[in-house]
Amino acid sequence: MKRPYDVTVIGGGPAGLAAALKADEAGARVLLIEREARMGGVLKQCIHDGFGLIRYGERLTGPEYVERFTESLRQRNITCLVQTFVTAVDKRKEGFLLTVVNVNGVAAYRTKTIVLATGCRERTARQVAIHGTRPAGIFTAGTAQHLVNLSGQMPTKRCVILGSGDIGLIMARRLTLEGAEVAGVYEAKAEPSGLTRNIAQCLKDYDIPLHLSHTVTRAFGERRLDAVEVARVDGAMRPVPGTEKRISCDALILSVGLIPENEIAESLGVPMDQGTRGPVCNSDFMTGVPGVFSCGNALHVSDLVDYVSESGELAGAAAAGYQQEAVRKRDVPVRPDDSLQYIVPQKINVHDGIETVLYFRSRHTVRDGTFAIEADGKELFEKHYRNLRPPEMERIELDFSSFGLKEDARITARIRQKEGIR
């Protein structure tokens, strides 16, 4: 067996590409494994622009954004395996043994560290409570996007979109531009789930109606969907009797949330965060299993790809510098209160003297709110925000070593609000 790789990155999307390139830049021997035929993840089918505004200061399409990374990849001596699936990961004394399968058969690779950049998947029709038959014509927004943008197939002439996630909003515009009629976007929450810019550019600019506090309760059709039933929901997300309405359509597009892909992490016994549905990690984006790192949408679902790539770079650099024998200082947990959905990373090294990148989401919409970090009753940091929305993740950088904290400090993150909307 050949000498082990220093870093193996699983997943060739924007996080995995960034992690592999950064680890290689740090001098590590890198293996990059991707299950599809081409690198790039979901961005291969995202032909709309808006990517790279933070990272490059340009409005790039998804393929253009990915090309910046794949061009760098071609110039590096990084071993890449495509159409390759990881079937098992075994922890060994010296690192890990990965079993993979592809067209060449089954193979095993040794590696000192692993970066999990496995992305996320969409919730399907079977994961939402819609009664009725299971006719053709019910798609996730990502599937519809793949059909239109990559396969050149129109999946609908008149559709209803359930959920106001960003992919659903973008597909409302895309299908309209291709000649389909979008009867409406129905969102069970009292507020939209997508970015403000997508609400404006994809719905308002095309006069597509958005119905908040509404959901699809029933599907009608035998072989093909021919109608759906929608109804208003109350504050507990329960359909309100007497508000049902039948809408004729030949497709139902689902944009009802994303779930991080963490089957490999779970097989290794990595502790998970219920708020993010991704691994608990520290300032280096290392999980609770030493030598296993996580980044991108596998760690927590981001709304901007720039931050996906950033977390990949941070994880890749940390994996390249990981020393198994090194004595690590204890990581101090950061506990979010009820005003936050989550904060990542969940554990902080308070002694390393390096600025830690923190990502967080508010639980509710807050106007004129202040994000604050406290330790043992003492405020360490605060930042005022004119507007905080759950769909829009926020980012800050902090050097925790400057606060003189002890390893038994109790660190809390919260949002103080002047006016909140729930």
GROMACS .gro file of C-alpha atoms in nm:
model
  422
    1MET     CA    1   0.000   0.000   0.000
    2LYS     CA    2   0.130   0.346  -0.088
    3ARG     CA    3   0.228   0.597   0.178
    4PRO     CA    4  -0.078   0.761   0.335
    5TYR     CA    5  -0.226   1.088   0.226
    6ASP     CA    6  -0.203   1.374   0.475
    7VAL     CA    7  -0.552   1.503   0.396
    8THR     CA    8  -0.843   1.331   0.221
    9VAL     CA    9  -1.132   1.556   0.123
   10ILE     CA   10  -1.465   1.382   0.064
   11GLY     CA   11  -1.684   1.592  -0.166
   12GLY     CA   12  -1.583   1.804  -0.466
   13GLY     CA   13  -1.826   2.094  -0.433
   14PRO     CA   14  -1.723   2.453  -0.351
   15ALA     CA   15  -1.627   2.357   0.007
   16GLY     CA   16  -1.431   2.047  -0.088
   17LEU     CA   17  -1.246   2.218  -0.372
   18ALA     CA   18  -1.145   2.503  -0.143
   19ALA     CA   19  -1.034   2.260   0.130
   20ALA     CA   20  -0.824   2.051  -0.110
   21LEU     CA   21  -0.653   2.355  -0.263
   22LYS     CA   22  -0.576   2.510   0.075
   23ALA     CA   23  -0.440   2.184   0.217
   24ASP     CA   24  -0.220   2.142  -0.090
   25GLU     CA   25  -0.101   2.501  -0.055
   26ALA     CA   26   0.002   2.418   0.303
   27GLY     CA   27   0.223   2.136   0.175
   28ALA     CA   28  -0.002   1.838   0.248
   29ARG     CA   29  -0.037   1.532   0.023
   30VAL     CA   30  -0.405   1.556  -0.074
   31LEU     CA   31  -0.665   1.314  -0.208
   32LEU     CA   32  -0.998   1.454  -0.330
   33ILE     CA   33  -1.293   1.215  -0.372
   34GLU     CA   34  -1.610   1.312  -0.562
   35ARG     CA   35  -1.908   1.083  -0.631
   36GLU     CA   36  -2.021   1.263  -0.949
   37ALA     CA   37  -1.846   1.270  -1.285
   38ARG     CA   38  -1.746   1.636  -1.251
   39MET     CA   39  -1.638   1.858  -0.967
   40GLY     CA   40  -1.853   2.150  -0.858
   41GLY     CA   41  -2.145   2.005  -0.667
   42VAL     CA   42  -2.483   2.170  -0.718
   43LEU     CA   43  -2.324   2.483  -0.867
   44LYS     CA   44  -2.290   2.303  -1.200
   45GLN     CA   45  -2.663   2.353  -1.255
   46CYS     CA   46  -2.691   2.703  -1.107
   47ILE     CA   47  -2.670   2.912  -1.423
   48HIS     CA   48  -2.802   3.228  -1.255
   49ASP     CA   49  -2.554   3.487  -1.133
   50GLY     CA   50  -2.491   3.628  -0.785
   51PHE     CA   51  -2.211   3.395  -0.677
   52GLY     CA   52  -1.874   3.531  -0.567
   53LEU     CA   53  -1.982   3.882  -0.469
   54ILE     CA   54  -1.792   3.863  -0.139
   55ARG     CA   55  -1.500   3.648  -0.250
   56TYR     CA   56  -1.430   3.798  -0.594
   57GLY     CA   57  -1.637   4.117  -0.600
   58GLU     CA   58  -1.808   3.990  -0.917
   59ARG     CA   59  -2.147   3.849  -1.008
   60LEU     CA   60  -2.057   3.502  -1.132
   61THR     CA   61  -2.279   3.214  -1.236
   62GLY     CA   62  -2.240   2.885  -1.052
   63PRO     CA   63  -2.029   2.722  -1.327
   64GLU     CA   64  -1.810   3.035  -1.350
   65TYR     CA   65  -1.753   3.029  -0.975
   66VAL     CA   66  -1.656   2.660  -0.981
   67GLU     CA   67  -1.424   2.717  -1.278
   68ARG     CA   68  -1.208   2.948  -1.064
   69PHE     CA   69  -1.138   2.649  -0.838
   70THR     CA   70  -1.113   2.373  -1.098
   71GLU     CA   71  -0.863   2.577  -1.298
   72SER     CA   72  -0.643   2.600  -0.987
   73LEU     CA   73  -0.699   2.228  -0.928
   74ARG     CA   74  -0.564   2.145  -1.275
   75GLN     CA   75  -0.243   2.332  -1.193
   76ARG     CA   76  -0.181   2.139  -0.869
   77ASN     CA   77  -0.053   1.789  -0.800
   78ILE     CA   78  -0.372   1.680  -0.624
   79THR     CA   79  -0.499   1.325  -0.674
   80CYS     CA   80  -0.868   1.340  -0.773
   81LEU     CA   81  -1.109   1.049  -0.791
   82VAL     CA   82  -1.445   1.111  -0.960
   83GLN     CA   83  -1.747   0.881  -0.978
   84THR     CA   84  -1.609   0.731  -0.658
   85PHE     CA   85  -1.810   0.641  -0.350
   86VAL     CA   86  -1.674   0.604   0.003
   87THR     CA   87  -1.828   0.286   0.142
   88ALA     CA   88  -1.647   0.264   0.477
   89VAL     CA   89  -1.416   0.466   0.699
   90ASP     CA   90  -1.223   0.287   0.973
   91LYS     CA   91  -1.033   0.464   1.249
   92ARG     CA   92  -0.678   0.337   1.287
   93LYS     CA   93  -0.399   0.425   1.526
   94GLU     CA   94  -0.209   0.615   1.258
   95GLY     CA   95  -0.517   0.776   1.102
   96PHE     CA   96  -0.798   0.636   0.888
   97LEU     CA   97  -0.854   0.368   0.626
   98LEU     CA   98  -1.103   0.459   0.354
   99THR     CA   99  -1.270   0.194   0.139
  100VAL     CA  100  -1.399   0.327  -0.193
  101VAL     CA  101  -1.564   0.185  -0.500
  102ASN     CA  102  -1.567   0.309  -0.861
  103VAL     CA  103  -1.550   0.167  -1.214
  104ASN     CA  104  -1.208   0.022  -1.137
  105GLY     CA  105  -1.343  -0.180  -0.845
  106VAL     CA  106  -1.282  -0.158  -0.472
  107ALA     CA  107  -0.976   0.018  -0.332
  108ALA     CA  108  -0.843   0.129   0.007
  109TYR     CA  109  -0.659   0.449   0.095
  110ARG     CA  110  -0.483   0.549   0.415
  111THR     CA  111  -0.504   0.907   0.533
  112LYS     CA  112  -0.396   1.100   0.841
  113THR     CA  113  -0.697   1.333   0.837
  114ILE     CA  114  -1.038   1.361   0.670
  115VAL     CA  115  -1.227   1.672   0.564
  116LEU     CA  116  -1.599   1.605   0.524
  117ALA     CA  117  -1.734   1.834   0.253
  118THR     CA  118  -2.033   1.619   0.161
  119GLY     CA  119  -2.283   1.903   0.120
  120CYS     CA  120  -2.656   1.870   0.178
  121ARG     CA  121  -2.968   1.723   0.019
  122GLU     CA  122  -3.323   1.846  -0.031
  123ARG     CA  123  -3.624   1.734   0.169
  124THR     CA  124  -3.849   1.530  -0.056
  125ALA     CA  125  -4.225   1.489  -0.093
  126ARG     CA  126  -4.212   1.195   0.148
  127GLN     CA  127  -4.073   1.421   0.420
  128VAL     CA  128  -4.361   1.670   0.421
  129ALA     CA  129  -4.722   1.601   0.520
  130ILE     CA  130  -4.908   1.610   0.188
  131HIS     CA  131  -5.203   1.374   0.159
  132GLY     CA  132  -5.330   1.210  -0.157
  133THR     CA  133  -5.183   0.991  -0.429
  134ARG     CA  134  -4.826   0.991  -0.553
  135PRO     CA  135  -4.860   1.098  -0.916
  136ALA     CA  136  -4.579   1.208  -1.146
  137GLY     CA  137  -4.514   1.580  -1.142
  138ILE     CA  138  -4.391   1.629  -0.784
  139PHE     CA  139  -4.029   1.748  -0.789
  140THR     CA  140  -3.780   1.903  -0.554
  141ALA     CA  141  -3.662   2.245  -0.671
  142GLY     CA  142  -3.313   2.107  -0.731
  143THR     CA  143  -3.449   1.829  -0.952
  144ALA     CA  144  -3.651   2.080  -1.154
  145GLN     CA  145  -3.340   2.296  -1.187
  146HIS     CA  146  -3.137   1.999  -1.312
  147LEU     CA  147  -3.405   1.909  -1.567
  148VAL     CA  148  -3.426   2.261  -1.709
  149ASN     CA  149  -3.064   2.377  -1.690
  150LEU     CA  150  -2.869   2.057  -1.760
  151SER     CA  151  -3.111   1.823  -1.938
  152GLY     CA  152  -3.302   2.084  -2.139
  153GLN     CA  153  -3.637   1.941  -2.030
  154MET     CA  154  -3.940   2.142  -1.919
  155PRO     CA  155  -4.106   1.964  -1.625
  156THR     CA  156  -4.421   2.177  -1.617
  157LYS     CA  157  -4.659   2.411  -1.796
  158ARG     CA  158  -4.835   2.536  -1.484
  159CYS     CA  159  -4.697   2.470  -1.138
  160VAL     CA  160  -4.731   2.551  -0.769
  161ILE     CA  161  -4.418   2.600  -0.560
  162LEU     CA  162  -4.427   2.495  -0.194
  163GLY     CA  163  -4.171   2.673   0.021
  164SER     CA  164  -3.987   3.000  -0.033
  165GLY     CA  165  -3.632   2.870  -0.007
  166ASP     CA  166  -3.380   3.025  -0.242
  167ILE     CA  167  -3.378   2.740  -0.496
  168GLY     CA  168  -3.758   2.752  -0.514
  169LEU     CA  169  -3.755   3.129  -0.569
  170ILE     CA  170  -3.490   3.100  -0.839
  171MET     CA  171  -3.686   2.826  -1.012
  172ALA     CA  172  -4.002   3.037  -1.002
  173ARG     CA  173  -3.819   3.292  -1.215
  174ARG     CA  174  -3.645   3.032  -1.432
  175LEU     CA  175  -3.965   2.846  -1.517
  176THR     CA  176  -4.142   3.173  -1.593
  177LEU     CA  177  -3.864   3.275  -1.832
  178GLU     CA  178  -3.899   2.938  -2.006
  179GLY     CA  179  -4.272   2.994  -2.062
  180ALA     CA  180  -4.430   2.810  -1.770
  181GLU     CA  181  -4.692   2.969  -1.546
  182VAL     CA  182  -4.618   2.976  -1.174
  183ALA     CA  183  -4.958   2.988  -1.005
  184GLY     CA  184  -4.801   3.093  -0.677
  185VAL     CA  185  -4.538   3.031  -0.411
  186TYR     CA  186  -4.683   2.904  -0.082
  187GLU     CA  187  -4.488   2.935   0.242
  188ALA     CA  188  -4.606   2.781   0.570
  189LYS     CA  189  -4.411   3.032   0.779
  190ALA     CA  190  -4.523   3.389   0.837
  191GLU     CA  191  -4.205   3.515   0.669
  192PRO     CA  192  -4.019   3.418   0.351
  193SER     CA  193  -3.739   3.163   0.389
  194GLY     CA  194  -3.518   3.298   0.111
  195LEU     CA  195  -3.281   3.590   0.075
  196THR     CA  196  -3.437   3.934   0.042
  197ARG     CA  197  -3.273   3.988  -0.296
  198ASN     CA  198  -3.429   3.669  -0.432
  199ILE     CA  199  -3.775   3.769  -0.311
  200ALA     CA  200  -3.738   4.095  -0.505
  201GLN     CA  201  -3.564   3.966  -0.818
  202CYS     CA  202  -3.743   3.634  -0.862
  203LEU     CA  203  -4.098   3.703  -0.745
  204LYS     CA  204  -4.175   4.075  -0.736
  205ASP     CA  205  -4.003   4.151  -1.066
  206TYR     CA  206  -4.213   3.882  -1.237
  207ASP     CA  207  -4.542   3.941  -1.053
  208ILE     CA  208  -4.538   3.591  -0.904
  209PRO     CA  209  -4.762   3.585  -0.594
  210LEU     CA  210  -4.619   3.482  -0.256
  211HIS     CA  211  -4.870   3.343  -0.004
  212LEU     CA  212  -4.734   3.338   0.350
  213SER     CA  213  -4.884   3.120   0.625
  214HIS     CA  214  -5.013   2.878   0.360
  215THR     CA  215  -4.920   2.521   0.273
  216VAL     CA  216  -5.014   2.244   0.034
  217THR     CA  217  -5.234   1.990   0.211
  218ARG     CA  218  -5.331   1.751  -0.067
  219ALA     CA  219  -5.223   1.632  -0.410
  220PHE     CA  220  -5.470   1.516  -0.678
  221GLY     CA  221  -5.400   1.301  -0.979
  222GLU     CA  222  -5.353   0.944  -1.093
  223ARG     CA  223  -5.064   0.910  -1.337
  224ARG     CA  224  -4.989   1.283  -1.344
  225LEU     CA  225  -5.061   1.559  -1.095
  226ASP     CA  226  -5.361   1.767  -1.204
  227ALA     CA  227  -5.427   1.983  -0.894
  228VAL     CA  228  -5.321   2.057  -0.538
  229GLU     CA  229  -5.512   2.178  -0.235
  230VAL     CA  230  -5.371   2.470  -0.038
  231ALA     CA  231  -5.485   2.601   0.298
  232ARG     CA  232  -5.395   2.871   0.547
  233VAL     CA  233  -5.206   2.754   0.857
  234ASP     CA  234  -5.223   2.886   1.212
  235GLY     CA  235  -4.932   2.979   1.439
  236ALA     CA  236  -4.868   2.612   1.514
  237MET     CA  237  -4.846   2.528   1.141
  238ARG     CA  238  -5.182   2.347   1.148
  239PRO     CA  239  -5.416   2.389   0.847
  240VAL     CA  240  -5.716   2.607   0.926
  241PRO     CA  241  -6.044   2.427   0.839
  242GLY     CA  242  -6.254   2.608   0.582
  243THR     CA  243  -5.958   2.783   0.413
  244GLU     CA  244  -5.890   2.506   0.160
  245LYS     CA  245  -5.857   2.599  -0.206
  246ARG     CA  246  -5.798   2.376  -0.508
  247ILE     CA  247  -5.547   2.494  -0.770
  248SER     CA  248  -5.512   2.328  -1.110
  249CYS     CA  249  -5.151   2.249  -1.203
  250ASP     CA  250  -4.938   1.976  -1.359
  251ALA     CA  251  -4.642   2.005  -1.120
  252LEU     CA  252  -4.566   2.075  -0.756
  253ILE     CA  253  -4.215   2.207  -0.691
  254LEU     CA  254  -4.086   2.155  -0.336
  255SER     CA  255  -3.845   2.400  -0.176
  256VAL     CA  256  -3.893   2.292   0.184
  257GLY     CA  257  -3.545   2.285   0.332
  258LEU     CA  258  -3.203   2.125   0.310
  259ILE     CA  259  -3.048   1.852   0.524
  260PRO     CA  260  -2.669   1.823   0.570
  261GLU     CA  261  -2.527   1.493   0.441
  262ASN     CA  262  -2.352   1.340   0.740
  263GLU     CA  263  -2.383   0.964   0.712
  264ILE     CA  264  -2.004   0.924   0.710
  265ALA     CA  265  -1.968   1.150   1.015
  266GLU     CA  266  -2.234   0.954   1.201
  267SER     CA  267  -2.066   0.623   1.114
  268LEU     CA  268  -1.752   0.753   1.288
  269GLY     CA  269  -1.945   0.855   1.598
  270VAL     CA  270  -1.903   1.229   1.541
  271PRO     CA  271  -2.120   1.428   1.789
  272MET     CA  272  -2.389   1.627   1.607
  273ASP     CA  273  -2.555   1.963   1.674
  274GLN     CA  274  -2.936   1.955   1.673
  275GLY     CA  275  -2.950   2.319   1.560
  276THR     CA  276  -2.735   2.277   1.249
  277ARG     CA  277  -2.783   1.901   1.191
  278GLY     CA  278  -2.409   1.904   1.130
  279PRO     CA  279  -2.108   1.810   1.344
  280VAL     CA  280  -2.008   1.994   1.659
  281CYS     CA  281  -1.670   2.148   1.579
  282ASN     CA  282  -1.401   2.370   1.727
  283SER     CA  283  -1.216   2.678   1.599
  284ASP     CA  284  -1.024   2.460   1.350
  285PHE     CA  285  -1.349   2.308   1.222
  286MET     CA  286  -1.238   1.976   1.369
  287THR     CA  287  -1.520   1.755   1.494
  288GLY     CA  288  -1.534   1.560   1.818
  289VAL     CA  289  -1.336   1.280   1.649
  290PRO     CA  290  -0.969   1.390   1.632
  291GLY     CA  291  -0.848   1.417   1.274
  292VAL     CA  292  -1.198   1.453   1.123
  293PHE     CA  293  -1.288   1.800   1.000
  294SER     CA  294  -1.615   1.936   0.856
  295CYS     CA  295  -1.698   2.231   0.633
  296GLY     CA  296  -1.951   2.380   0.393
  297ASN     CA  297  -2.312   2.270   0.391
  298ALA     CA  298  -2.227   1.944   0.564
  299LEU     CA  299  -2.138   2.153   0.869
  300HIS     CA  300  -2.431   2.396   0.846
  301VAL     CA  301  -2.642   2.510   0.551
  302SER     CA  302  -2.516   2.846   0.423
  303ASP     CA  303  -2.708   3.087   0.203
  304LEU     CA  304  -2.393   3.227   0.033
  305VAL     CA  305  -2.139   3.006  -0.144
  306ASP     CA  306  -1.859   3.249  -0.051
  307TYR     CA  307  -1.888   3.134   0.310
  308VAL     CA  308  -1.908   2.770   0.204
  309SER     CA  309  -1.569   2.807   0.035
  310GLU     CA  310  -1.429   3.004   0.328
  311SER     CA  311  -1.510   2.727   0.576
  312GLY     CA  312  -1.355   2.479   0.333
  313GLU     CA  313  -1.030   2.673   0.328
  314LEU     CA  314  -1.023   2.699   0.707
  315ALA     CA  315  -1.086   2.325   0.748
  316GLY     CA  316  -0.833   2.231   0.479
  317ALA     CA  317  -0.558   2.443   0.630
  318ALA     CA  318  -0.628   2.306   0.980
  319ALA     CA  319  -0.630   1.946   0.854
  320ALA     CA  320  -0.296   1.999   0.681
  321GLY     CA  321  -0.143   2.127   1.004
  322TYR     CA  322  -0.298   1.865   1.231
  323GLN     CA  323  -0.053   1.682   1.455
  324GLN     CA  324  -0.193   1.365   1.609
  325GLU     CA  325   0.062   1.365   1.890
  326ALA     CA  326   0.020   1.733   1.981
  327VAL     CA  327  -0.126   1.814   2.321
  328ARG     CA  328  -0.440   2.020   2.257
  329LYS     CA  329  -0.567   2.283   2.494
  330ARG     CA  330  -0.923   2.233   2.603
  331ASP     CA  331  -1.185   2.391   2.380
  332VAL     CA  332  -1.442   2.608   2.556
  333PRO     CA  333  -1.808   2.566   2.447
  334VAL     CA  334  -2.004   2.865   2.317
  335ARG     CA  335  -2.368   2.828   2.415
  336PRO     CA  336  -2.634   3.011   2.208
  337ASP     CA  337  -2.947   3.119   2.394
  338ASP     CA  338  -3.301   3.093   2.254
  339SER     CA  339  -3.258   3.404   2.039
  340LEU     CA  340  -3.022   3.211   1.807
  341GLN     CA  341  -3.083   2.910   1.586
  342TYR     CA  342  -2.716   2.818   1.618
  343ILE     CA  343  -2.358   2.941   1.628
  344VAL     CA  344  -2.064   2.769   1.453
  345PRO     CA  345  -1.808   2.670   1.567
  346GLN     CA  346  -1.958   2.547   1.891
  347LYS     CA  347  -1.622   2.526   2.073
  348ILE     CA  348  -1.348   2.788   2.089
  349ASN     CA  349  -0.977   2.767   2.165
  350VAL     CA  350  -0.934   3.071   2.389
  351HIS     CA  351  -0.552   3.062   2.384
  352ASP     CA  352  -0.437   3.029   2.022
  353GLY     CA  353  -0.413   3.403   1.943
  354ILE     CA  354  -0.583   3.361   1.606
  355GLU     CA  355  -0.908   3.523   1.503
  356THR     CA  356  -1.192   3.271   1.501
  357VAL     CA  357  -1.453   3.296   1.226
  358LEU     CA  358  -1.804   3.261   1.371
  359TYR     CA  359  -2.125   3.203   1.177
  360PHE     CA  360  -2.469   3.245   1.334
  361ARG     CA  361  -2.839   3.277   1.254
  362SER     CA  362  -3.109   3.454   1.451
  363ARG     CA  363  -3.415   3.253   1.544
  364HIS     CA  364  -3.658   3.535   1.461
  365THR     CA  365  -3.654   3.853   1.257
  366VAL     CA  366  -3.508   4.130   1.471
  367ARG     CA  367  -3.489   4.502   1.394
  368ASP     CA  368  -3.230   4.713   1.572
  369GLY     CA  369  -3.081   4.412   1.750
  370THR     CA  370  -2.742   4.359   1.910
  371PHE     CA  371  -2.546   4.037   1.885
  372ALA     CA  372  -2.346   3.990   2.205
  373ILE     CA  373  -2.098   3.739   2.345
  374GLU     CA  374  -2.061   3.715   2.720
  375ALA     CA  375  -1.842   3.510   2.953
  376ASP     CA  376  -1.927   3.455   3.318
  377GLY     CA  377  -2.162   3.752   3.314
  378LYS     CA  378  -1.912   3.991   3.150
  379GLU     CA  379  -1.975   4.122   2.800
  380LEU     CA  380  -1.684   4.049   2.565
  381PHE     CA  381  -1.820   4.168   2.232
  382GLU     CA  382  -2.126   4.331   2.080
  383LYS     CA  383  -2.231   4.433   1.731
  384HIS     CA  384  -2.546   4.620   1.630
  385TYR     CA  385  -2.755   4.507   1.333
  386ARG     CA  386  -3.034   4.707   1.173
  387ASN     CA  387  -3.202   4.389   1.060
  388LEU     CA  388  -3.146   4.020   1.137
  389ARG     CA  389  -3.340   3.750   0.950
  390PRO     CA  390  -3.326   3.372   0.999
  391PRO     CA  391  -3.263   3.303   0.626
  392GLU     CA  392  -2.959   3.531   0.622
  393MET     CA  393  -2.654   3.397   0.803
  394GLU     CA  394  -2.417   3.642   0.969
  395ARG     CA  395  -2.039   3.624   1.008
  396ILE     CA  396  -1.793   3.781   1.253
  397GLU     CA  397  -1.426   3.734   1.346
  398LEU     CA  398  -1.300   3.742   1.704
  399ASP     CA  399  -0.966   3.679   1.877
  400PHE     CA  400  -1.081   3.513   2.198
  401SER     CA  401  -0.727   3.507   2.340
  402SER     CA  402  -0.748   3.886   2.383
  403PHE     CA  403  -1.016   3.845   2.651
  404GLY     CA  404  -0.796   3.656   2.898
  405LEU     CA  405  -1.048   3.375   2.944
  406LYS     CA  406  -0.985   3.065   3.149
  407GLU     CA  407  -1.060   2.715   3.029
  408ASP     CA  408  -1.359   2.685   3.262
  409ALA     CA  409  -1.522   3.003   3.128
  410ARG     CA  410  -1.893   2.990   3.043
  411ILE     CA  411  -1.935   3.166   2.709
  412THR     CA  412  -2.285   3.262   2.591
  413ALA     CA  413  -2.401   3.416   2.262
  414ARG     CA  414  -2.733   3.600   2.233
  415ILE     CA  415  -2.925   3.866   2.046
  416ARG     CA  416  -3.067   4.157   2.243
  417GLN     CA  417  -3.360   4.303   2.056
  418LYS     CA  418  -3.543   4.633   2.066
  419GLU     CA  419  -3.819   4.514   1.836
  420GLY     CA  420  -3.878   4.155   1.730
  421ILE     CA  421  -4.117   3.991   1.487
  422ARG     CA  422  -4.220   3.633   1.551
   0.00000   0.00000   0.00000
